[in-house]
Amino acid sequence: MPHLALYTFGTLKSPLADRAPLTREFYDIGAAVYRTISRQPGYLAHAEVADGGRGSHFEADWGAWGEFAVPAWYDKGRTADTTALAASLSLWTDLRPAFDAVYTGLHREALNRRYDWFERRTGHPSHVFWWVAEGVIPTWQDGVSRLEQLHDHGSAPHAFTFHHAFTPDGTATRIKGTGPESDQVR
């Protein structure tokens, strides 16, 4: 059975190393969000630094998740002191569990504050989904490639959003709660 890959990306207003209260607040809530998400039904895994190692996103060993990569439009730092981004790469059983995890609880609270922490990049998507075969671990480069495809060409079976989603066989679908009642497929 295929699994759903999810890549998220955002450019922060200030570097993660910044000691400002808002940056610390984002960093602190991020750790709690990951703990909460990892307990959600339908969650399978997310990219973590191999062997619990530390380091900047770009220098860390991500193991099977591959070398860290970012979209072409990211124009900030790439060192531990200058990196100003938040990115995630995760695997899910299906769209509904991912939707529920993103739009409820602690993650929803964080989403409500996103403009406190993130730059508004109109025209650039913040997330992308695609289906992978069971046992396949998506890489950071896969996520970046799919996000850039989504940006350039819109939703399609190989790169899509919650609001313009597809089943593993490429059929358009909608998740209840994301569109008009007359538009809901399942």
Coordinates of N, CA, C and O in Angstrom, one line a residue:
M1 N 0.8 -1.2 0.0 CA 0.0 0.0 0.0 C 0.9 1.2 0.0 O 1.8 1.3 0.8
P2 N 0.6 2.2 -0.9 CA 1.5 3.4 -0.9 C 1.4 4.2 0.3 O 0.4 4.2 1.1
H3 N 2.4 5.0 0.6 CA 2.4 5.9 1.7 C 2.4 7.4 1.2 O 2.9 7.6 0.0
L4 N 2.0 8.3 2.0 CA 2.0 9.7 1.6 C 3.2 10.4 2.1 O 3.4 10.4 3.4
A5 N 4.0 11.1 1.3 CA 5.1 11.9 1.7 C 4.6 13.3 1.8 O 3.8 13.8 1.0
L6 N 5.1 14.0 2.8 CA 4.8 15.5 3.0 C 6.1 16.2 3.3 O 6.9 15.9 4.2
Y7 N 6.3 17.3 2.4 CA 7.5 18.2 2.6 C 6.9 19.5 2.9 O 6.0 20.0 2.2
T8 N 7.4 20.2 4.0 CA 7.0 21.5 4.3 C 8.2 22.4 4.3 O 9.3 22.0 4.7
F9 N 8.0 23.7 4.0 CA 9.1 24.6 4.0 C 8.6 26.0 4.2 O 7.6 26.5 3.7
G10 N 9.4 26.8 5.0 CA 9.1 28.2 5.3 C 10.4 28.9 5.6 O 11.3 28.4 6.2
T11 N 10.4 30.2 5.2 CA 11.5 31.1 5.5 C 11.2 31.9 6.8 O 10.2 32.6 6.8
L12 N 12.0 31.7 7.8 CA 11.8 32.5 9.0 C 12.3 33.9 8.9 O 13.1 34.3 8.1
K13 N 11.7 34.8 9.7 CA 12.0 36.2 9.8 C 13.4 36.4 10.3 O 14.0 37.4 10.0
S14 N 13.9 35.5 11.2 CA 15.2 35.7 11.7 C 15.9 34.3 11.8 O 15.2 33.3 11.9
P15 N 17.2 34.2 11.9 CA 17.9 32.9 12.0 C 17.5 32.1 13.2 O 17.1 32.7 14.3
L16 N 17.5 30.8 13.1 CA 17.2 29.9 14.3 C 18.1 30.2 15.5 O 17.7 30.0 16.6
A17 N 19.3 30.6 15.2 CA 20.3 30.9 16.3 C 20.0 32.2 17.0 O 20.6 32.5 18.0
D18 N 19.1 33.0 16.5 CA 18.8 34.3 17.1 C 18.2 34.1 18.5 O 17.4 33.2 18.7
R19 N 18.6 34.9 19.4 CA 18.1 34.7 20.8 C 16.9 35.5 21.1 O 16.4 35.6 22.2
A20 N 16.3 36.2 20.1 CA 15.1 37.0 20.2 C 14.0 36.1 20.8 O 13.9 34.9 20.5
P21 N 13.1 36.7 21.6 CA 12.0 35.9 22.2 C 11.1 35.1 21.1 O 10.8 34.0 21.4
L22 N 10.8 35.8 20.0 CA 10.0 35.1 19.0 C 10.7 33.9 18.4 O 10.1 32.8 18.2
T23 N 12.0 34.0 18.2 CA 12.7 32.8 17.6 C 12.8 31.7 18.6 O 12.5 30.5 18.3
R24 N 13.0 32.0 19.9 CA 13.0 31.0 21.0 C 11.7 30.3 21.1 O 11.5 29.1 21.2
E25 N 10.6 31.2 21.0 CA 9.2 30.7 21.1 C 9.0 29.7 20.0 O 8.4 28.6 20.2
F26 N 9.3 30.0 18.8 CA 9.1 29.1 17.6 C 9.9 27.8 17.8 O 9.4 26.7 17.6
Y27 N 11.1 27.9 18.2 CA 12.0 26.7 18.4 C 11.4 25.8 19.5 O 11.3 24.6 19.3
D28 N 10.9 26.4 20.6 CA 10.4 25.6 21.7 C 9.1 25.0 21.3 O 8.9 23.8 21.6
I29 N 8.2 25.7 20.6 CA 6.9 25.1 20.2 C 7.2 24.0 19.1 O 6.5 23.0 19.1
G30 N 8.2 24.2 18.3 CA 8.5 23.2 17.3 C 8.8 21.9 17.8 O 8.4 20.8 17.3
A31 N 9.6 21.8 18.9 CA 9.9 20.5 19.5 C 8.7 19.9 20.1 O 8.5 18.7 19.9
A32 N 7.8 20.6 20.7 CA 6.5 20.1 21.2 C 5.6 19.6 20.1 O 5.0 18.6 20.2
V33 N 5.6 20.3 19.0 CA 4.8 19.9 17.8 C 5.2 18.6 17.3 O 4.4 17.7 17.0
Y34 N 6.5 18.4 17.1 CA 7.1 17.1 16.6 C 6.7 16.0 17.6 O 6.3 14.9 17.1
R35 N 6.8 16.2 18.9 CA 6.4 15.1 19.8 C 4.9 14.8 19.6 O 4.5 13.6 19.6
T36 N 4.1 15.8 19.5 CA 2.6 15.6 19.4 C 2.3 14.9 18.1 O 1.5 13.9 18.0
I37 N 2.9 15.4 17.0 CA 2.6 14.8 15.6 C 3.0 13.3 15.6 O 2.4 12.5 15.0
S38 N 4.2 13.0 16.2 CA 4.7 11.6 16.2 C 3.7 10.6 16.9 O 3.9 9.4 16.7
R39 N 2.8 11.1 17.6 CA 1.8 10.2 18.3 C 0.5 10.2 17.5 O -0.5 9.5 18.0
Q40 N 0.3 10.9 16.4 CA -0.9 11.0 15.7 C -1.2 9.7 14.9 O -0.3 9.1 14.4
P41 N -2.4 9.2 14.9 CA -2.8 8.1 14.1 C -2.4 8.4 12.6 O -2.6 9.5 12.1
G42 N -1.9 7.4 11.9 CA -1.5 7.6 10.5 C -0.1 8.1 10.3 O 0.4 8.1 9.2
Y43 N 0.5 8.6 11.3 CA 1.9 9.1 11.2 C 2.8 7.9 11.2 O 2.7 6.9 11.9
L44 N 3.8 7.9 10.2 CA 4.7 6.8 10.1 C 6.2 7.2 10.5 O 6.8 6.4 11.3
A45 N 6.7 8.3 10.0 CA 8.0 8.7 10.4 C 8.3 10.1 9.8 O 7.5 10.6 9.0
H46 N 9.4 10.7 10.4 CA 9.8 12.0 9.8 C 11.4 12.0 9.8 O 12.0 11.3 10.5
A47 N 11.9 12.9 8.9 CA 13.3 13.0 8.8 C 13.9 13.5 10.1 O 13.5 14.5 10.6
E48 N 14.9 12.8 10.5 CA 15.7 13.1 11.7 C 17.2 13.0 11.4 O 17.5 12.1 10.6
V49 N 18.0 13.8 12.1 CA 19.4 13.7 11.9 C 19.8 12.3 12.4 O 19.4 11.8 13.4
A50 N 20.6 11.6 11.6 CA 21.1 10.3 11.9 C 21.9 10.2 13.2 O 22.6 11.1 13.6
D51 N 21.7 9.2 14.0 CA 22.4 8.9 15.3 C 22.2 10.1 16.3 O 23.1 10.3 17.1
G52 N 21.1 10.8 16.2 CA 20.8 11.9 17.1 C 21.9 13.0 17.0 O 22.0 13.9 17.9
G53 N 22.6 13.1 15.9 CA 23.7 14.1 15.8 C 23.1 15.5 15.7 O 21.9 15.7 15.5
R54 N 23.9 16.5 15.9 CA 23.5 17.9 15.9 C 24.2 18.6 14.7 O 25.0 18.0 14.1
G55 N 23.9 19.8 14.5 CA 24.5 20.6 13.4 C 23.4 21.3 12.6 O 22.2 21.1 12.8
S56 N 23.9 22.2 11.8 CA 23.0 22.9 11.0 C 22.3 22.0 10.0 O 22.8 20.9 9.7
H57 N 21.2 22.4 9.5 CA 20.4 21.6 8.5 C 21.3 21.1 7.4 O 21.2 19.9 7.0
F58 N 22.1 22.0 6.9 CA 22.9 21.7 5.7 C 24.1 20.8 6.0 O 24.6 20.1 5.1
E59 N 24.6 20.7 7.2 CA 25.8 20.0 7.5 C 25.5 18.6 8.2 O 26.4 17.8 8.4
A60 N 24.3 18.5 8.6 CA 23.9 17.3 9.4 C 23.8 16.0 8.4 O 23.6 16.1 7.2
D61 N 24.0 14.9 9.1 CA 23.8 13.6 8.4 C 22.4 13.1 8.6 O 22.0 12.8 9.7
W62 N 21.6 13.1 7.5 CA 20.2 12.8 7.6 C 19.9 11.3 7.2 O 18.8 10.9 7.0
G63 N 21.0 10.5 7.1 CA 20.8 9.1 6.8 C 20.1 8.9 5.5 O 20.3 9.5 4.5
A64 N 19.1 8.0 5.6 CA 18.3 7.6 4.4 C 17.5 8.7 3.8 O 17.1 8.6 2.6
W65 N 17.3 9.8 4.5 CA 16.5 10.9 4.1 C 17.3 11.8 3.1 O 16.7 12.7 2.5
G66 N 18.6 11.5 3.0 CA 19.4 12.2 2.0 C 20.0 13.5 2.5 O 19.7 14.0 3.6
E67 N 20.7 14.1 1.6 CA 21.4 15.4 1.9 C 20.3 16.5 1.9 O 19.3 16.5 1.1
F68 N 20.4 17.4 2.9 CA 19.4 18.5 3.1 C 19.4 19.4 1.9 O 20.5 19.7 1.3
A69 N 18.3 19.8 1.4 CA 18.1 20.7 0.3 C 17.0 21.7 0.5 O 16.1 21.4 1.4
V70 N 17.0 22.8 -0.2 CA 16.0 23.8 0.0 C 15.6 24.3 -1.4 O 16.3 24.2 -2.4
P71 N 14.4 24.9 -1.5 CA 13.9 25.4 -2.8 C 14.8 26.5 -3.3 O 15.5 27.2 -2.5
A72 N 14.8 26.8 -4.6 CA 15.6 27.8 -5.2 C 15.3 29.2 -4.7 O 16.2 30.0 -4.7
W73 N 14.1 29.4 -4.2 CA 13.8 30.7 -3.7 C 14.3 31.0 -2.3 O 14.2 32.2 -1.8
Y74 N 14.8 30.1 -1.6 CA 15.4 30.3 -0.3 C 16.7 31.1 -0.5 O 17.6 30.7 -1.1
D75 N 16.7 32.3 0.1 CA 17.9 33.2 -0.1 C 18.6 33.7 1.2 O 19.2 34.8 1.2
K76 N 18.4 32.9 2.2 CA 19.1 33.3 3.5 C 20.3 32.3 3.8 O 20.7 31.6 2.9
G77 N 20.8 32.4 5.0 CA 22.0 31.7 5.3 C 21.9 30.2 5.3 O 20.8 29.6 5.3
R78 N 23.1 29.6 5.3 CA 23.2 28.1 5.3 C 24.2 27.6 6.4 O 24.6 26.5 6.3
T79 N 24.5 28.4 7.3 CA 25.4 28.0 8.4 C 24.6 27.9 9.7 O 23.4 28.4 9.8
A80 N 25.1 27.3 10.8 CA 24.4 27.2 12.0 C 24.0 28.5 12.6 O 22.9 28.7 13.2
D81 N 24.7 29.6 12.3 CA 24.4 30.9 12.8 C 23.4 31.7 11.9 O 22.8 32.6 12.4
T82 N 23.3 31.3 10.6 CA 22.5 32.1 9.7 C 21.3 31.5 9.1 O 20.5 32.1 8.5
T83 N 21.2 30.1 9.3 CA 20.0 29.4 8.7 C 18.7 30.0 9.3 O 18.5 30.1 10.5
A84 N 17.8 30.4 8.4 CA 16.5 31.0 8.8 C 15.4 30.3 8.1 O 14.7 30.8 7.2
L85 N 15.2 29.0 8.4 CA 14.2 28.2 7.7 C 13.6 27.2 8.7 O 14.3 26.8 9.7
A86 N 12.5 26.7 8.3 CA 11.9 25.5 9.0 C 11.4 24.6 7.9 O 10.7 25.0 6.9
A87 N 11.8 23.4 7.9 CA 11.4 22.4 6.9 C 11.2 21.1 7.6 O 11.8 20.8 8.6
S88 N 10.3 20.3 7.0 CA 10.0 19.0 7.6 C 9.7 18.0 6.4 O 9.3 18.5 5.3
L89 N 10.0 16.8 6.6 CA 9.8 15.7 5.6 C 9.2 14.5 6.4 O 9.9 14.1 7.4
S90 N 8.0 14.1 6.1 CA 7.4 13.0 6.9 C 6.6 12.1 6.0 O 6.3 12.4 4.8
L91 N 6.3 10.9 6.6 CA 5.5 9.9 5.9 C 4.2 9.6 6.7 O 4.2 9.6 7.9
W92 N 3.1 9.4 5.9 CA 1.8 9.2 6.5 C 1.1 8.1 5.8 O 1.5 7.7 4.7
T93 N 0.1 7.5 6.4 CA -0.7 6.4 5.8 C -1.6 7.0 4.8 O -2.0 6.3 3.8
D94 N -2.2 8.2 5.0 CA -3.2 8.7 4.0 C -3.3 10.2 4.3 O -2.8 10.8 5.3
L95 N -4.1 10.9 3.5 CA -4.4 12.3 3.6 C -5.1 12.7 4.8 O -4.8 13.7 5.5
R96 N -6.2 12.0 5.2 CA -7.0 12.4 6.3 C -6.2 12.5 7.6 O -6.3 13.5 8.4
P97 N -5.4 11.5 8.0 CA -4.6 11.6 9.2 C -3.6 12.8 9.2 O -3.4 13.5 10.2
A98 N -3.0 13.0 8.0 CA -2.1 14.2 7.9 C -2.8 15.5 8.1 O -2.4 16.4 8.8
F99 N -4.0 15.6 7.4 CA -4.8 16.8 7.6 C -5.2 17.0 9.0 O -5.1 18.1 9.6
D100 N -5.7 15.9 9.7 CA -6.1 16.1 11.1 C -4.9 16.5 12.0 O -5.0 17.3 12.9
A101 N -3.7 16.0 11.7 CA -2.5 16.3 12.5 C -2.1 17.8 12.3 O -1.8 18.5 13.2
V102 N -2.2 18.2 11.1 CA -1.8 19.6 10.7 C -2.8 20.6 11.3 O -2.4 21.7 11.8
Y103 N -4.1 20.3 11.1 CA -5.1 21.4 11.4 C -5.9 21.2 12.7 O -7.0 21.7 12.9
T104 N -5.3 20.4 13.7 CA -5.8 20.3 15.0 C -4.7 20.5 16.1 O -3.5 20.4 15.7
G105 N -5.1 20.7 17.3 CA -4.2 20.7 18.4 C -3.1 21.7 18.4 O -3.2 22.8 17.9
L106 N -1.9 21.3 18.9 CA -0.8 22.2 19.0 C -0.3 22.7 17.7 O 0.1 23.8 17.5
H107 N -0.3 21.8 16.6 CA 0.2 22.3 15.3 C -0.8 23.4 14.8 O -0.3 24.3 14.2
R108 N -2.1 23.2 15.0 CA -3.0 24.3 14.6 C -2.7 25.6 15.3 O -2.7 26.7 14.7
E109 N -2.4 25.5 16.6 CA -2.0 26.7 17.4 C -0.8 27.4 16.8 O -0.7 28.6 16.6
A110 N 0.2 26.6 16.4 CA 1.4 27.1 15.8 C 1.1 27.7 14.4 O 1.6 28.8 14.1
L111 N 0.2 27.1 13.6 CA -0.2 27.6 12.3 C -0.8 29.0 12.5 O -0.6 29.9 11.7
N112 N -1.6 29.2 13.5 CA -2.2 30.5 13.8 C -1.2 31.6 14.1 O -1.5 32.7 13.9
R113 N 0.0 31.2 14.5 CA 1.0 32.2 14.7 C 2.1 32.3 13.6 O 3.1 32.9 13.8
R114 N 1.9 31.6 12.5 CA 3.0 31.5 11.5 C 3.5 32.8 11.0 O 4.7 32.9 10.7
Y115 N 2.7 33.8 10.9 CA 3.1 35.1 10.4 C 3.9 35.9 11.5 O 4.5 36.9 11.1
D116 N 3.9 35.4 12.7 CA 4.8 36.0 13.7 C 6.3 35.6 13.4 O 7.2 36.3 13.7
W117 N 6.4 34.4 12.9 CA 7.7 33.7 12.7 C 8.2 33.7 11.3 O 9.4 33.7 11.0
F118 N 7.3 33.5 10.3 CA 7.7 33.3 8.9 C 7.4 34.5 8.1 O 6.5 35.2 8.3
E119 N 8.3 34.6 7.0 CA 8.1 35.6 6.0 C 6.9 35.2 5.2 O 6.7 34.0 5.0
R120 N 6.1 36.2 4.7 CA 5.1 35.9 3.8 C 5.6 35.8 2.4 O 6.2 36.8 1.9
R121 N 5.6 34.7 1.8 CA 6.1 34.5 0.4 C 5.0 34.2 -0.5 O 4.7 33.0 -0.8
T122 N 4.3 35.2 -0.9 CA 3.1 34.9 -1.8 C 3.6 34.3 -3.1 O 4.7 34.6 -3.6
G123 N 2.9 33.3 -3.5 CA 3.2 32.6 -4.7 C 4.1 31.4 -4.5 O 4.3 30.6 -5.5
H124 N 4.6 31.2 -3.3 CA 5.4 30.0 -3.0 C 4.6 29.1 -2.1 O 4.3 29.5 -1.0
P125 N 4.4 27.9 -2.5 CA 3.7 26.9 -1.6 C 4.5 26.6 -0.4 O 5.8 26.6 -0.4
S126 N 3.8 26.3 0.7 CA 4.5 25.9 1.9 C 4.6 24.4 2.2 O 5.3 24.0 3.1
H127 N 3.8 23.7 1.4 CA 3.8 22.2 1.6 C 3.5 21.5 0.2 O 2.9 22.1 -0.6
V128 N 3.9 20.3 0.2 CA 3.6 19.5 -1.0 C 3.5 18.0 -0.6 O 4.2 17.6 0.3
F129 N 2.6 17.3 -1.2 CA 2.4 15.9 -1.0 C 2.7 15.1 -2.2 O 2.6 15.6 -3.3
W130 N 3.1 13.8 -2.1 CA 3.2 12.9 -3.2 C 3.1 11.5 -2.6 O 3.4 11.3 -1.4
W131 N 2.7 10.6 -3.4 CA 2.7 9.2 -3.0 C 4.0 8.4 -3.3 O 4.6 8.7 -4.3
V132 N 4.4 7.6 -2.4 CA 5.6 6.8 -2.5 C 5.2 5.3 -2.3 O 4.2 5.0 -1.5
A133 N 5.9 4.4 -2.9 CA 5.7 3.0 -2.6 C 6.0 2.6 -1.2 O 6.9 3.3 -0.6
E134 N 5.3 1.7 -0.6 CA 5.6 1.2 0.8 C 7.1 0.8 0.8 O 7.6 0.2 -0.1
G135 N 7.8 1.2 1.9 CA 9.2 0.9 2.0 C 10.1 2.0 1.5 O 11.3 2.0 1.7
V136 N 9.6 2.9 0.7 CA 10.4 4.0 0.1 C 10.5 5.1 1.1 O 9.5 5.6 1.7
I137 N 11.8 5.6 1.3 CA 12.0 6.8 2.2 C 12.3 8.0 1.2 O 13.2 8.0 0.5
P138 N 11.4 9.0 1.2 CA 11.6 10.1 0.4 C 12.9 10.9 0.9 O 13.2 10.8 2.1
T139 N 13.5 11.6 0.0 CA 14.7 12.4 0.4 C 14.3 13.9 0.4 O 13.3 14.3 -0.2
W140 N 15.2 14.7 1.0 CA 14.9 16.1 1.0 C 14.9 16.7 -0.4 O 14.1 17.5 -0.7
Q141 N 15.7 16.1 -1.3 CA 15.7 16.6 -2.7 C 14.4 16.3 -3.3 O 13.9 17.1 -4.1
D142 N 13.8 15.1 -3.0 CA 12.5 14.8 -3.6 C 11.5 15.8 -3.2 O 10.7 16.3 -4.0
G143 N 11.5 16.2 -1.9 CA 10.6 17.2 -1.4 C 10.8 18.6 -2.1 O 9.8 19.2 -2.5
V144 N 12.0 19.0 -2.2 CA 12.3 20.3 -2.9 C 11.8 20.2 -4.3 O 11.1 21.1 -4.8
S145 N 12.1 19.1 -5.0 CA 11.8 19.0 -6.4 C 10.2 19.0 -6.6 O 9.7 19.7 -7.5
R146 N 9.5 18.3 -5.7 CA 8.0 18.3 -5.8 C 7.5 19.7 -5.4 O 6.5 20.1 -6.1
L147 N 8.0 20.4 -4.5 CA 7.6 21.7 -4.1 C 7.8 22.7 -5.3 O 6.9 23.5 -5.6
E148 N 8.9 22.6 -5.9 CA 9.2 23.5 -7.1 C 8.3 23.1 -8.2 O 7.8 24.0 -8.9
Q149 N 8.0 21.8 -8.4 CA 7.0 21.5 -9.5 C 5.7 22.0 -9.2 O 5.0 22.5 -10.1
L150 N 5.2 21.9 -7.9 CA 3.9 22.5 -7.5 C 3.9 24.0 -7.8 O 2.9 24.5 -8.3
H151 N 4.9 24.7 -7.4 CA 5.0 26.1 -7.7 C 4.9 26.4 -9.1 O 4.2 27.3 -9.5
D152 N 5.7 25.7 -10.0 CA 5.7 26.0 -11.4 C 4.5 25.6 -12.2 O 4.1 26.2 -13.2
H153 N 3.9 24.4 -11.8 CA 2.8 23.8 -12.6 C 1.5 23.6 -11.9 O 0.5 23.2 -12.5
G154 N 1.4 23.9 -10.6 CA 0.2 23.6 -9.9 C 0.0 22.2 -9.5 O 0.9 21.3 -9.8
S155 N -1.1 21.8 -8.8 CA -1.3 20.5 -8.3 C -1.5 19.5 -9.4 O -2.2 19.8 -10.4
A156 N -0.9 18.3 -9.3 CA -0.9 17.2 -10.2 C -0.7 16.0 -9.3 O -0.3 16.1 -8.2
P157 N -1.0 14.8 -9.9 CA -0.8 13.6 -9.1 C 0.6 13.4 -8.5 O 0.7 12.7 -7.4
H158 N 1.6 14.0 -9.0 CA 3.0 13.8 -8.5 C 3.4 14.9 -7.6 O 4.5 14.8 -7.0
A159 N 2.6 15.9 -7.4 CA 2.9 17.0 -6.5 C 1.6 17.8 -6.2 O 1.1 18.5 -7.1
F160 N 1.1 17.7 -5.0 CA -0.2 18.3 -4.7 C -0.4 18.8 -3.3 O 0.5 18.6 -2.5
T161 N -1.5 19.5 -3.0 CA -1.8 20.1 -1.7 C -3.0 19.4 -1.1 O -3.7 18.6 -1.8
F162 N -3.3 19.8 0.1 CA -4.6 19.3 0.7 C -5.8 19.7 -0.1 O -6.7 18.9 -0.3
H163 N -5.8 20.9 -0.6 CA -7.0 21.4 -1.3 C -7.1 20.9 -2.7 O -8.2 21.0 -3.3
H164 N -6.1 20.4 -3.3 CA -6.1 19.9 -4.7 C -5.4 18.5 -4.6 O -4.3 18.4 -5.1
A165 N -6.0 17.6 -4.0 CA -5.3 16.3 -3.7 C -5.7 15.2 -4.7 O -6.6 15.3 -5.5
F166 N -4.8 14.1 -4.7 CA -5.0 13.0 -5.6 C -4.8 11.7 -4.8 O -4.1 11.7 -3.8
T167 N -5.5 10.7 -5.2 CA -5.4 9.3 -4.7 C -4.1 8.7 -5.2 O -3.5 9.2 -6.2
P168 N -3.6 7.6 -4.7 CA -2.4 7.0 -5.3 C -2.5 6.6 -6.8 O -1.5 6.6 -7.5
D169 N -3.7 6.4 -7.3 CA -3.9 6.1 -8.7 C -4.0 7.3 -9.6 O -4.2 7.2 -10.8
G170 N -3.9 8.5 -9.0 CA -4.0 9.7 -9.7 C -5.3 10.4 -9.9 O -5.5 11.4 -10.6
T171 N -6.3 9.8 -9.2 CA -7.7 10.4 -9.3 C -7.8 11.6 -8.3 O -7.4 11.5 -7.1
A172 N -8.4 12.7 -8.8 CA -8.6 13.9 -7.9 C -9.5 13.5 -6.8 O -10.4 12.7 -7.0
T173 N -9.2 14.1 -5.6 CA -10.0 13.8 -4.4 C -10.1 15.0 -3.6 O -9.3 15.9 -3.7
R174 N -11.0 15.0 -2.6 CA -11.1 16.1 -1.6 C -11.2 15.5 -0.2 O -11.9 14.4 -0.1
I175 N -10.7 16.1 0.7 CA -10.9 15.7 2.1 C -12.0 16.5 2.7 O -12.1 17.7 2.5
K176 N -12.9 15.8 3.3 CA -14.1 16.5 4.0 C -13.5 17.6 4.9 O -12.6 17.4 5.6
G177 N -14.1 18.7 4.8 CA -13.7 19.9 5.6 C -12.8 20.8 4.9 O -12.4 21.8 5.5
T178 N -12.4 20.5 3.6 CA -11.5 21.4 2.9 C -12.1 22.1 1.7 O -11.5 22.9 1.0
G179 N -13.4 21.9 1.5 CA -14.1 22.5 0.4 C -15.6 22.6 0.5 O -16.1 22.1 1.5
P180 N -16.3 23.1 -0.4 CA -17.8 23.2 -0.3 C -18.3 21.7 -0.2 O -17.8 20.8 -0.8
E181 N -19.4 21.6 0.5 CA -20.1 20.3 0.6 C -20.3 19.6 -0.7 O -20.1 18.4 -0.9
S182 N -20.7 20.3 -1.7 CA -21.0 19.7 -3.0 C -19.8 19.3 -3.7 O -19.8 18.5 -4.7
D183 N -18.6 19.6 -3.3 CA -17.3 19.3 -3.9 C -16.7 18.1 -3.3 O -15.6 17.7 -3.8
Q184 N -17.2 17.6 -2.2 CA -16.5 16.6 -1.4 C -16.6 15.2 -2.1 O -17.7 14.8 -2.4
V185 N -15.5 14.6 -2.2 CA -15.5 13.2 -2.9 C -15.6 12.1 -1.8 O -16.2 11.1 -2.0
R186 N -14.9 12.3 -0.6 CA -14.9 11.3 0.4 C -15.0 11.9 1.8 O -15.0 13.0 2.0

